[in-house]
Short mmCIF file of C-alpha atoms in Angstrom, two decimals:
data_model
loop_
_atom_site.label_atom_id
_atom_site.label_comp_id
_atom_site.label_asym_id
_atom_site.label_seq_id
_atom_site.Cartn_x
_atom_site.Cartn_y
_atom_site.Cartn_z
CA MET A 1 -3.89 -45.97 25.92
CA LYS A 2 -4.79 -46.49 22.28
CA TYR A 3 -2.01 -46.63 19.73
CA LYS A 4 -1.93 -44.31 16.73
CA ASP A 5 0.40 -44.96 13.81
CA TYR A 6 1.72 -41.48 13.09
CA TYR A 7 3.77 -42.68 10.12
CA SER A 8 0.82 -44.26 8.34
CA ILE A 9 -1.35 -41.18 9.13
CA LEU A 10 1.21 -39.07 7.24
CA GLY A 11 1.66 -41.80 4.62
CA VAL A 12 5.43 -42.01 5.09
CA ASP A 13 7.85 -44.81 5.75
CA ARG A 14 9.23 -45.17 9.30
CA SER A 15 12.66 -44.34 7.94
CA ALA A 16 11.46 -41.12 6.23
CA ASP A 17 13.70 -38.10 6.79
CA ALA A 18 12.53 -34.74 8.16
CA ASP A 19 12.03 -33.28 4.66
CA ALA A 20 9.84 -36.18 3.52
CA ILE A 21 7.77 -35.85 6.71
CA LYS A 22 7.36 -32.11 6.18
CA LYS A 23 6.37 -32.59 2.53
CA ALA A 24 3.83 -35.28 3.40
CA TYR A 25 2.36 -33.08 6.13
CA ARG A 26 2.06 -30.06 3.82
CA LYS A 27 0.31 -32.10 1.15
CA LEU A 28 -2.23 -33.39 3.67
CA ALA A 29 -2.63 -29.94 5.28
CA HIS A 30 -3.59 -28.54 1.84
CA LYS A 31 -6.20 -31.26 1.58
CA TYR A 32 -7.66 -31.22 5.08
CA HIS A 33 -6.90 -27.90 6.82
CA PRO A 34 -10.33 -26.79 8.13
CA ASP A 35 -9.89 -23.26 6.79
CA VAL A 36 -9.30 -24.38 3.21
CA SER A 37 -10.90 -27.82 2.95
CA LYS A 38 -14.49 -28.49 1.95
CA ASP A 39 -14.24 -32.09 3.16
CA PRO A 40 -16.85 -32.51 5.96
CA GLN A 41 -14.40 -34.85 7.72
CA GLY A 42 -11.52 -32.43 7.02
CA GLU A 43 -11.25 -31.03 10.54
CA GLU A 44 -11.04 -34.46 12.15
CA LYS A 45 -8.54 -35.68 9.57
CA PHE A 46 -6.44 -32.54 9.93
CA LYS A 47 -6.33 -32.97 13.71
CA GLU A 48 -4.86 -36.46 13.22
CA VAL A 49 -2.38 -35.23 10.63
CA ALA A 50 -1.31 -32.23 12.74
CA GLU A 51 -0.93 -34.44 15.83
CA ALA A 52 1.26 -36.87 13.90
CA TYR A 53 3.40 -34.07 12.45
CA GLU A 54 3.74 -32.31 15.81
CA THR A 55 5.45 -35.41 17.19
CA LEU A 56 7.40 -36.62 14.14
CA LYS A 57 8.89 -33.21 13.24
CA ASN A 58 10.62 -33.00 16.61
CA PRO A 59 13.60 -35.43 16.67
CA GLU A 60 13.36 -36.08 20.42
CA LYS A 61 9.62 -36.63 20.39
CA ARG A 62 10.01 -38.84 17.32
CA ALA A 63 12.62 -40.95 19.10
CA ALA A 64 10.33 -41.23 22.14
CA TYR A 65 7.45 -42.24 19.86
CA ASP A 66 9.56 -44.86 18.07
CA GLN A 67 10.46 -46.37 21.44
CA LEU A 68 6.77 -47.08 22.05
CA GLY A 69 7.14 -49.87 19.49
CA ARG A 70 4.82 -50.85 16.64
CA HIS A 71 1.21 -51.75 17.33
CA GLN A 72 -2.02 -51.92 15.40
CA PRO A 73 -3.82 -48.54 15.19
CA GLY A 74 -6.48 -48.39 17.94
CA GLN A 75 -4.86 -51.23 19.86
CA ASP A 76 -4.51 -50.78 23.65
CA PHE A 77 -0.86 -50.75 24.61
CA GLN A 78 1.50 -49.91 27.45
CA PRO A 79 4.84 -48.18 26.86
CA PRO A 80 8.02 -50.08 27.85
CA PRO A 81 8.61 -50.00 31.66
CA ASP A 82 11.47 -47.51 31.53
CA TRP A 83 9.88 -45.26 28.90
CA GLY A 84 8.49 -42.69 31.37
CA ALA A 85 11.80 -42.39 33.24
CA GLN A 86 13.72 -41.91 29.99
CA HIS A 87 11.48 -39.05 28.96
CA GLY A 88 11.33 -37.18 32.20
CA ASP A 89 8.10 -38.50 33.67
CA THR A 90 7.96 -41.48 35.95
CA GLN A 91 4.36 -41.11 37.06
CA PHE A 92 2.43 -40.46 33.89
CA SER A 93 -0.93 -42.22 33.93
CA PHE A 94 -1.42 -44.04 30.64
CA ASP A 95 -4.94 -45.23 31.36
CA ASP A 96 -6.95 -42.05 30.91
CA ALA A 97 -4.60 -40.18 28.58
CA ASP A 98 -4.55 -39.78 24.83
CA LEU A 99 -1.36 -40.26 22.85
CA ALA A 100 -1.60 -36.60 21.78
CA ASP A 101 -1.74 -35.44 25.44
CA LEU A 102 1.27 -37.59 26.23
CA PHE A 103 3.40 -35.97 23.52
CA ALA A 104 1.96 -32.49 24.12
CA GLY A 105 3.37 -32.87 27.64
CA LEU A 106 6.83 -33.72 26.35
CA SER A 107 8.97 -30.76 25.48
CA GLY A 108 12.39 -31.56 24.06
CA GLY A 109 12.22 -34.97 25.67
CA ARG A 110 11.21 -33.62 29.07
CA HIS A 111 7.81 -33.34 30.53
CA SER A 112 6.79 -29.69 30.49
CA GLY A 113 4.17 -29.91 33.23
CA GLY A 114 6.62 -29.25 35.99
CA GLY A 115 8.49 -26.55 34.08
CA HIS A 116 8.01 -22.83 34.22
CA ILE A 117 6.92 -22.01 30.69
CA ARG A 118 3.51 -20.38 30.68
CA MET A 119 1.36 -22.36 28.28
CA PRO A 120 -2.07 -21.05 27.26
CA GLY A 121 -4.87 -23.62 27.31
CA GLU A 122 -6.18 -25.13 24.11
CA ASP A 123 -9.15 -23.48 22.36
CA PHE A 124 -12.05 -25.83 21.63
CA GLU A 125 -14.42 -25.56 18.68
CA VAL A 126 -17.76 -27.30 19.04
CA ALA A 127 -20.54 -27.55 16.45
CA ALA A 128 -23.94 -26.47 17.77
CA PRO A 129 -26.70 -27.49 15.36
CA ILE A 130 -30.03 -25.90 16.36
CA SER A 131 -33.45 -25.45 14.79
CA LEU A 132 -34.66 -22.21 13.26
CA LEU A 133 -37.19 -21.81 16.06
CA ASP A 134 -34.42 -22.27 18.65
CA ALA A 135 -32.43 -19.54 16.91
CA TYR A 136 -35.47 -17.29 16.98
CA ARG A 137 -36.27 -17.84 20.66
CA GLY A 138 -32.84 -18.62 22.07
CA ILE A 139 -32.09 -21.97 23.66
CA GLU A 140 -30.08 -23.62 26.40
CA ILE A 141 -27.96 -26.53 25.20
CA GLU A 142 -25.90 -29.06 27.10
CA LEU A 143 -22.40 -29.88 25.89
CA ASN A 144 -20.59 -33.05 26.87
CA LEU A 145 -16.89 -32.58 26.33
CA SER A 146 -13.84 -34.74 26.92
CA VAL A 147 -10.98 -32.39 27.63
CA PRO A 148 -7.32 -32.71 28.64
CA GLU A 149 -6.77 -31.18 32.08
CA PRO A 150 -3.55 -31.04 34.08
CA ASP A 151 -3.40 -32.48 37.59
CA ALA A 152 -1.44 -30.86 40.43
CA GLN A 153 1.83 -32.11 38.87
CA GLY A 154 0.91 -30.68 35.48
CA ARG A 155 0.20 -34.07 33.89
CA LEU A 156 -2.61 -34.13 31.38
CA HIS A 157 -5.62 -36.39 31.84
CA ARG A 158 -8.80 -36.66 29.78
CA VAL A 159 -11.74 -35.62 31.91
CA PRO A 160 -15.42 -35.41 31.00
CA ARG A 161 -16.97 -31.95 31.31
CA LYS A 162 -20.64 -31.07 31.17
CA LEU A 163 -21.49 -27.51 30.26
CA LYS A 164 -24.86 -25.79 30.01
CA VAL A 165 -24.73 -22.90 27.57
CA ARG A 166 -27.43 -20.38 26.82
CA ILE A 167 -27.51 -19.48 23.13
CA PRO A 168 -29.18 -16.09 23.15
CA LYS A 169 -31.68 -15.26 20.44
CA GLY A 170 -30.02 -13.76 17.40
CA ALA A 171 -28.19 -16.82 16.11
CA THR A 172 -27.98 -17.67 12.46
CA ASP A 173 -26.14 -20.16 10.30
CA GLY A 174 -22.36 -19.86 10.53
CA GLN A 175 -22.31 -17.53 13.52
CA ARG A 176 -19.85 -18.00 16.35
CA LEU A 177 -20.23 -17.65 20.07
CA ARG A 178 -17.27 -17.35 22.37
CA LEU A 179 -17.15 -18.70 25.89
CA ALA A 180 -14.09 -17.08 27.39
CA GLY A 181 -11.94 -19.33 29.56
CA ARG A 182 -14.05 -22.45 28.91
CA GLY A 183 -11.44 -24.19 26.76
CA GLY A 184 -8.45 -26.19 28.01
CA LYS A 185 -6.70 -25.20 31.23
CA GLY A 186 -3.54 -23.13 30.90
CA LEU A 187 -0.29 -24.48 32.33
CA ASN A 188 2.07 -22.69 34.74
CA GLY A 189 -0.10 -19.59 34.96
CA GLY A 190 -0.98 -19.48 31.24
CA ARG A 191 -4.48 -18.26 30.40
CA ASP A 192 -7.26 -20.80 29.99
CA GLY A 193 -8.34 -21.43 26.41
CA ASP A 194 -11.73 -20.44 25.03
CA LEU A 195 -14.65 -22.48 23.79
CA TYR A 196 -16.17 -21.50 20.45
CA LEU A 197 -19.63 -22.62 19.38
CA ASN A 198 -20.18 -22.84 15.65
CA ILE A 199 -23.90 -22.39 15.06
CA THR A 200 -25.54 -24.30 12.22
CA LEU A 201 -29.26 -24.27 11.48
CA HIS A 202 -31.22 -27.39 10.57
CA PRO A 203 -33.05 -26.94 7.25
CA HIS A 204 -36.66 -25.83 7.77
CA PRO A 205 -39.51 -27.22 5.62
CA LEU A 206 -40.94 -23.71 4.96
CA TYR A 207 -38.26 -21.08 5.43
CA ARG A 208 -34.94 -20.63 3.66
CA VAL A 209 -32.34 -18.62 5.56
CA SER A 210 -29.96 -15.94 4.32
CA GLY A 211 -28.16 -14.22 7.18
CA HIS A 212 -30.99 -12.96 9.39
CA ASP A 213 -33.47 -12.76 6.51
CA LEU A 214 -35.94 -15.54 5.74
CA TYR A 215 -37.55 -16.49 2.45
CA ILE A 216 -40.81 -18.38 1.96
CA ASP A 217 -42.66 -19.39 -1.20
CA LEU A 218 -46.10 -17.79 -1.53
CA PRO A 219 -48.22 -19.79 -3.98
CA LEU A 220 -51.00 -17.75 -5.64
CA ALA A 221 -53.90 -18.87 -7.82
CA PRO A 222 -53.90 -17.06 -11.19
CA TRP A 223 -56.94 -15.00 -10.19
CA GLU A 224 -55.32 -14.00 -6.85
CA ALA A 225 -52.28 -12.76 -8.77
CA VAL A 226 -54.52 -10.67 -11.08
CA LEU A 227 -57.14 -9.45 -8.63
CA GLY A 228 -54.91 -9.14 -5.54
CA ALA A 229 -55.61 -10.89 -2.26
CA SER A 230 -55.19 -10.78 1.50
CA ILE A 231 -53.34 -13.92 2.54
CA ASP A 232 -52.30 -15.29 5.93
CA VAL A 233 -48.58 -16.01 5.86
CA PRO A 234 -46.89 -18.09 8.58
CA THR A 235 -44.07 -16.30 10.40
CA LEU A 236 -41.92 -17.48 13.32
CA ALA A 237 -44.07 -15.29 15.60
CA GLY A 238 -47.40 -16.55 14.21
CA PRO A 239 -49.48 -15.84 11.10
CA VAL A 240 -49.48 -12.36 9.58
CA ARG A 241 -51.97 -11.06 7.00
CA LEU A 242 -50.19 -9.99 3.83
CA LYS A 243 -51.80 -7.84 1.15
CA VAL A 244 -50.87 -9.02 -2.33
CA PRO A 245 -51.42 -6.11 -4.73
CA PRO A 246 -53.41 -6.67 -7.98
CA ASN A 247 -51.41 -7.73 -11.05
CA THR A 248 -48.58 -9.33 -9.05
CA PRO A 249 -46.27 -11.41 -11.29
CA ALA A 250 -44.51 -14.62 -10.23
CA GLY A 251 -41.12 -14.21 -8.56
CA GLN A 252 -42.06 -10.95 -6.83
CA LYS A 253 -40.43 -10.40 -3.41
CA LEU A 254 -43.01 -9.18 -0.89
CA ARG A 255 -41.27 -7.94 2.25
CA LEU A 256 -42.56 -8.46 5.76
CA SER A 257 -40.35 -6.08 7.67
CA GLY A 258 -38.81 -7.30 10.92
CA ARG A 259 -40.33 -10.80 10.59
CA GLY A 260 -37.01 -12.56 10.05
CA LEU A 261 -34.51 -13.67 12.70
CA PRO A 262 -33.59 -11.24 15.47
CA ARG A 263 -30.03 -9.89 15.37
CA PRO A 264 -27.89 -10.10 18.51
CA HIS A 265 -27.92 -6.37 19.20
CA GLY A 266 -29.97 -4.78 16.51
CA LYS A 267 -32.84 -4.66 14.11
CA GLU A 268 -34.58 -7.89 13.20
CA GLY A 269 -34.12 -9.41 9.76
CA ASP A 270 -36.96 -9.43 7.24
CA LEU A 271 -39.19 -12.18 5.88
CA PHE A 272 -39.61 -12.20 2.11
CA ALA A 273 -42.55 -13.99 0.50
CA ILE A 274 -41.67 -14.99 -3.07
CA THR A 275 -44.79 -15.18 -5.21
CA GLN A 276 -45.43 -18.25 -7.32
CA ILE A 277 -48.39 -18.64 -9.62
CA VAL A 278 -49.72 -22.18 -9.44
CA VAL A 279 -52.49 -23.89 -11.35
CA PRO A 280 -54.67 -26.79 -10.23
CA ALA A 281 -53.49 -30.23 -11.36
CA THR A 282 -56.85 -30.67 -13.09
CA ALA A 283 -59.43 -27.98 -13.74
CA THR A 284 -63.13 -28.66 -13.26
CA ASP A 285 -65.46 -28.21 -16.22
CA ALA A 286 -66.71 -24.92 -14.74
CA GLU A 287 -63.14 -23.58 -14.25
CA ARG A 288 -62.22 -24.67 -17.73
CA GLY A 289 -65.25 -22.78 -19.03
CA PHE A 290 -64.11 -19.57 -17.30
CA TYR A 291 -60.60 -19.88 -18.72
CA GLU A 292 -61.93 -20.53 -22.21
CA GLN A 293 -64.06 -17.41 -21.92
CA LEU A 294 -61.03 -15.44 -20.66
CA ALA A 295 -58.84 -16.72 -23.49
CA LYS A 296 -61.46 -15.57 -25.94
CA ASP A 297 -61.96 -12.11 -24.46
CA SER A 298 -58.44 -11.18 -23.29
CA THR A 299 -56.06 -9.15 -25.43
CA PHE A 300 -53.12 -9.91 -23.12
CA ASN A 301 -50.10 -11.36 -24.90
CA PRO A 302 -47.57 -12.82 -22.43
CA ARG A 303 -45.05 -13.37 -25.24
CA ALA A 304 -45.13 -9.95 -26.84
CA LYS A 305 -41.38 -9.51 -26.39
CA LEU A 306 -40.59 -12.87 -27.98
CA GLN A 307 -42.92 -12.07 -30.83
CA GLN A 308 -41.18 -8.74 -31.38
CA GLU A 309 -37.77 -10.42 -31.47
CA MET A 310 -39.01 -13.00 -33.96
CA ASN A 311 -40.50 -10.28 -36.16
CA ASN A 312 -37.21 -8.36 -36.14
CA ALA A 313 -35.14 -11.44 -36.99
CA PRO A 314 -33.74 -11.41 -40.54
CA MET B 1 -19.90 -34.77 37.06
CA PRO B 2 -20.86 -31.19 38.03
CA LEU B 3 -22.90 -29.22 35.50
CA GLU B 4 -21.24 -25.89 34.78
CA HIS B 5 -23.15 -22.90 33.43
CA ALA B 6 -21.47 -20.63 30.94
CA GLU B 7 -22.22 -17.29 29.37
CA ALA B 8 -21.70 -17.01 25.64
CA VAL B 9 -20.80 -13.84 23.76
CA TRP B 10 -21.54 -13.13 20.10
CA LEU B 11 -18.55 -12.24 18.00
CA THR B 12 -20.13 -9.28 16.23
CA GLU B 13 -19.41 -5.58 15.77
CA ASP B 14 -20.87 -4.85 19.20
CA HIS B 15 -18.07 -6.63 21.01
CA VAL B 16 -14.67 -5.00 20.69
CA PHE B 17 -11.11 -6.08 21.47
CA SER B 18 -7.87 -4.17 21.91
CA LEU B 19 -4.76 -5.23 19.97
CA THR B 20 -3.31 -6.77 23.14
CA GLU B 21 -6.50 -8.74 23.80
CA LEU B 22 -6.64 -10.00 20.22
CA ALA B 23 -3.01 -11.11 20.42
CA GLU B 24 -3.52 -12.87 23.76
CA ILE B 25 -6.70 -14.66 22.69
CA SER B 26 -5.54 -15.66 19.21
CA GLY B 27 -1.98 -16.67 20.03
CA LEU B 28 -0.43 -14.29 17.47
CA ALA B 29 2.24 -11.82 18.51
CA GLU B 30 1.27 -8.13 18.53
CA SER B 31 3.90 -7.48 15.86
CA GLU B 32 2.29 -10.14 13.62
CA LEU B 33 -1.09 -8.53 14.18
CA ARG B 34 0.28 -5.14 13.20
CA GLU B 35 1.61 -6.72 10.01
CA LEU B 36 -1.83 -8.18 9.25
CA VAL B 37 -3.26 -4.67 9.68
CA ASP B 38 -0.52 -3.25 7.38
CA TYR B 39 -1.41 -5.81 4.69
CA GLY B 40 -5.12 -5.01 5.04
CA ALA B 41 -6.15 -8.48 6.25
CA VAL B 42 -7.56 -7.05 9.50
CA THR B 43 -8.90 -3.54 9.90
CA PRO B 44 -9.27 -1.64 13.17
CA ILE B 45 -12.60 0.14 13.67
CA ASP B 46 -10.73 3.46 13.26
CA ALA B 47 -7.25 3.06 11.79
CA ASP B 48 -6.35 6.65 12.82
CA ALA B 49 -7.39 6.18 16.43
CA SER B 50 -4.87 5.26 19.08
CA PRO B 51 -4.90 2.67 20.54
CA TRP B 52 -6.51 0.48 17.90
CA VAL B 53 -9.80 -1.21 18.67
CA PHE B 54 -11.15 -4.18 16.65
CA SER B 55 -14.66 -5.51 16.21
CA GLY B 56 -15.53 -8.96 17.59
CA LYS B 57 -15.61 -10.37 14.05
CA CYS B 58 -11.87 -9.64 13.72
CA LEU B 59 -11.18 -12.29 16.37
CA LEU B 60 -12.42 -14.96 13.95
CA THR B 61 -10.16 -13.61 11.19
CA VAL B 62 -7.18 -13.42 13.50
CA ARG B 63 -7.77 -16.96 14.82
CA THR B 64 -7.95 -18.17 11.22
CA ALA B 65 -4.69 -16.33 10.55
CA CYS B 66 -3.09 -18.06 13.53
CA ARG B 67 -4.31 -21.50 12.40
CA LEU B 68 -2.98 -20.87 8.89
CA ARG B 69 0.37 -19.65 10.19
CA VAL B 70 0.78 -22.75 12.34
CA GLY B 71 -0.82 -25.22 9.91
CA PHE B 72 1.08 -24.13 6.80
CA ASP B 73 4.13 -22.58 8.44
CA LEU B 74 3.50 -19.27 6.63
CA GLU B 75 5.08 -15.87 7.12
CA PRO B 76 2.76 -12.87 7.75
CA HIS B 77 2.44 -11.79 4.10
CA GLY B 78 1.36 -15.29 3.05
CA VAL B 79 -1.08 -15.44 5.97
CA ALA B 80 -2.54 -12.03 5.05
CA LEU B 81 -3.00 -13.11 1.43
CA MET B 82 -4.78 -16.32 2.44
CA VAL B 83 -7.00 -14.55 4.96
CA THR B 84 -8.00 -11.96 2.34
CA LEU B 85 -8.81 -14.65 -0.24
CA LEU B 86 -10.76 -16.67 2.33
CA ALA B 87 -12.79 -13.56 3.22
CA ARG B 88 -13.52 -13.08 -0.49
CA ILE B 89 -14.67 -16.72 -0.75
CA GLN B 90 -16.91 -16.25 2.30
CA GLU B 91 -18.49 -13.16 0.73
CA LEU B 92 -19.17 -15.07 -2.49
CA GLU B 93 -20.57 -18.04 -0.57
CA ALA B 94 -22.90 -15.71 1.34
CA ALA B 95 -24.06 -14.17 -1.97
CA VAL B 96 -24.72 -17.66 -3.42
CA CYS B 97 -26.61 -18.64 -0.25
CA ASP B 98 -28.71 -15.46 -0.52
CA LEU B 99 -29.53 -16.12 -4.19
CA ARG B 100 -30.36 -19.77 -3.45
CA ALA B 101 -32.72 -18.71 -0.66
CA GLN B 102 -34.60 -16.58 -3.19
CA LEU B 103 -35.12 -19.44 -5.63
CA PRO B 104 -38.50 -21.13 -5.31
CA GLU B 105 -38.40 -24.63 -3.92
CA ARG B 106 -38.57 -27.35 -6.57
CA ARG B 107 -41.91 -29.12 -6.58
#
């Protein structure tokens, strides 16, 4: 079993009193609680902090922890020979257990596995990063989990679990899927926990995602913007011909209805093509000639509003 | 190691939970859930209907509420306030994400 220094995790002295421990925990919870923290490592850090507090706030668990002695964090260690007997468990296996499982099993100094309190299983949250195309089509992913499971005597052991999960089409960034009863095992008849998949989408080189809607840049040559054009636009289902009306300005949102991401039980999202007017890096002599002719003949003033403001200025 | 297959369910409006189910799944007591409803942090599909039914999305809110209660040792009013503010932040983040998606990519 690997040692964790709960006192240094909370940043308190080993002689700290209950109030100091509580204060240190609260300060760190503000910083790392996954529901309020923006720190990408917040969830992991909070788990450590919560695990440390869970043991140190309970006087009996704290005393049991202190009896494990002092070791380097991460160092393999064995508890003193009589430790298990003192804390109500003579047969606990220390080889495949985590320190957190060991103390989760201790309730008021006694091992709770053999008791009669119904304990629901732990819920697991797992990140499921997928591509946009996977979200569009649906995908089967394989999860490799290491979960605490009780043996016949109620003692917790870490066991590997391999789970194949079908993510149905309709996923988008930030959505959650629930797998009922696939979390940790309940104790003494308690319900099994659930497994939650947090869907995140990898960035796509073409499409930007907002909910189930997609956005794509549609570059237009100046003459296409003025004259209108029929343009093939890539969509997740294949190219679609889009009619760009004449005199289309830059920044216009052209909607391709139902060409976004499918929703779990409803209408598909839309794809929006945002027009951009682009010019060639260098114009040929012939192109330059056309533009010079246009500049000469056109009466169009793109800055009429600015001009008006300047004329009105005192 | 055996490979298990599992069915996943979206937590959307199409999946509903009773008050008892929400309490059992989230780990909150039914009385705490009723308080969250009283404070407006969670809303049943039809507040006048009996018994209350909640959309699947509420499970996420209620689980957040449970984590906050445990993590910060809060009483129901404090939990409700935090949940409401977090929902407001999520709405604003979604609006920012939507506006960002509409901005042309920098070249």
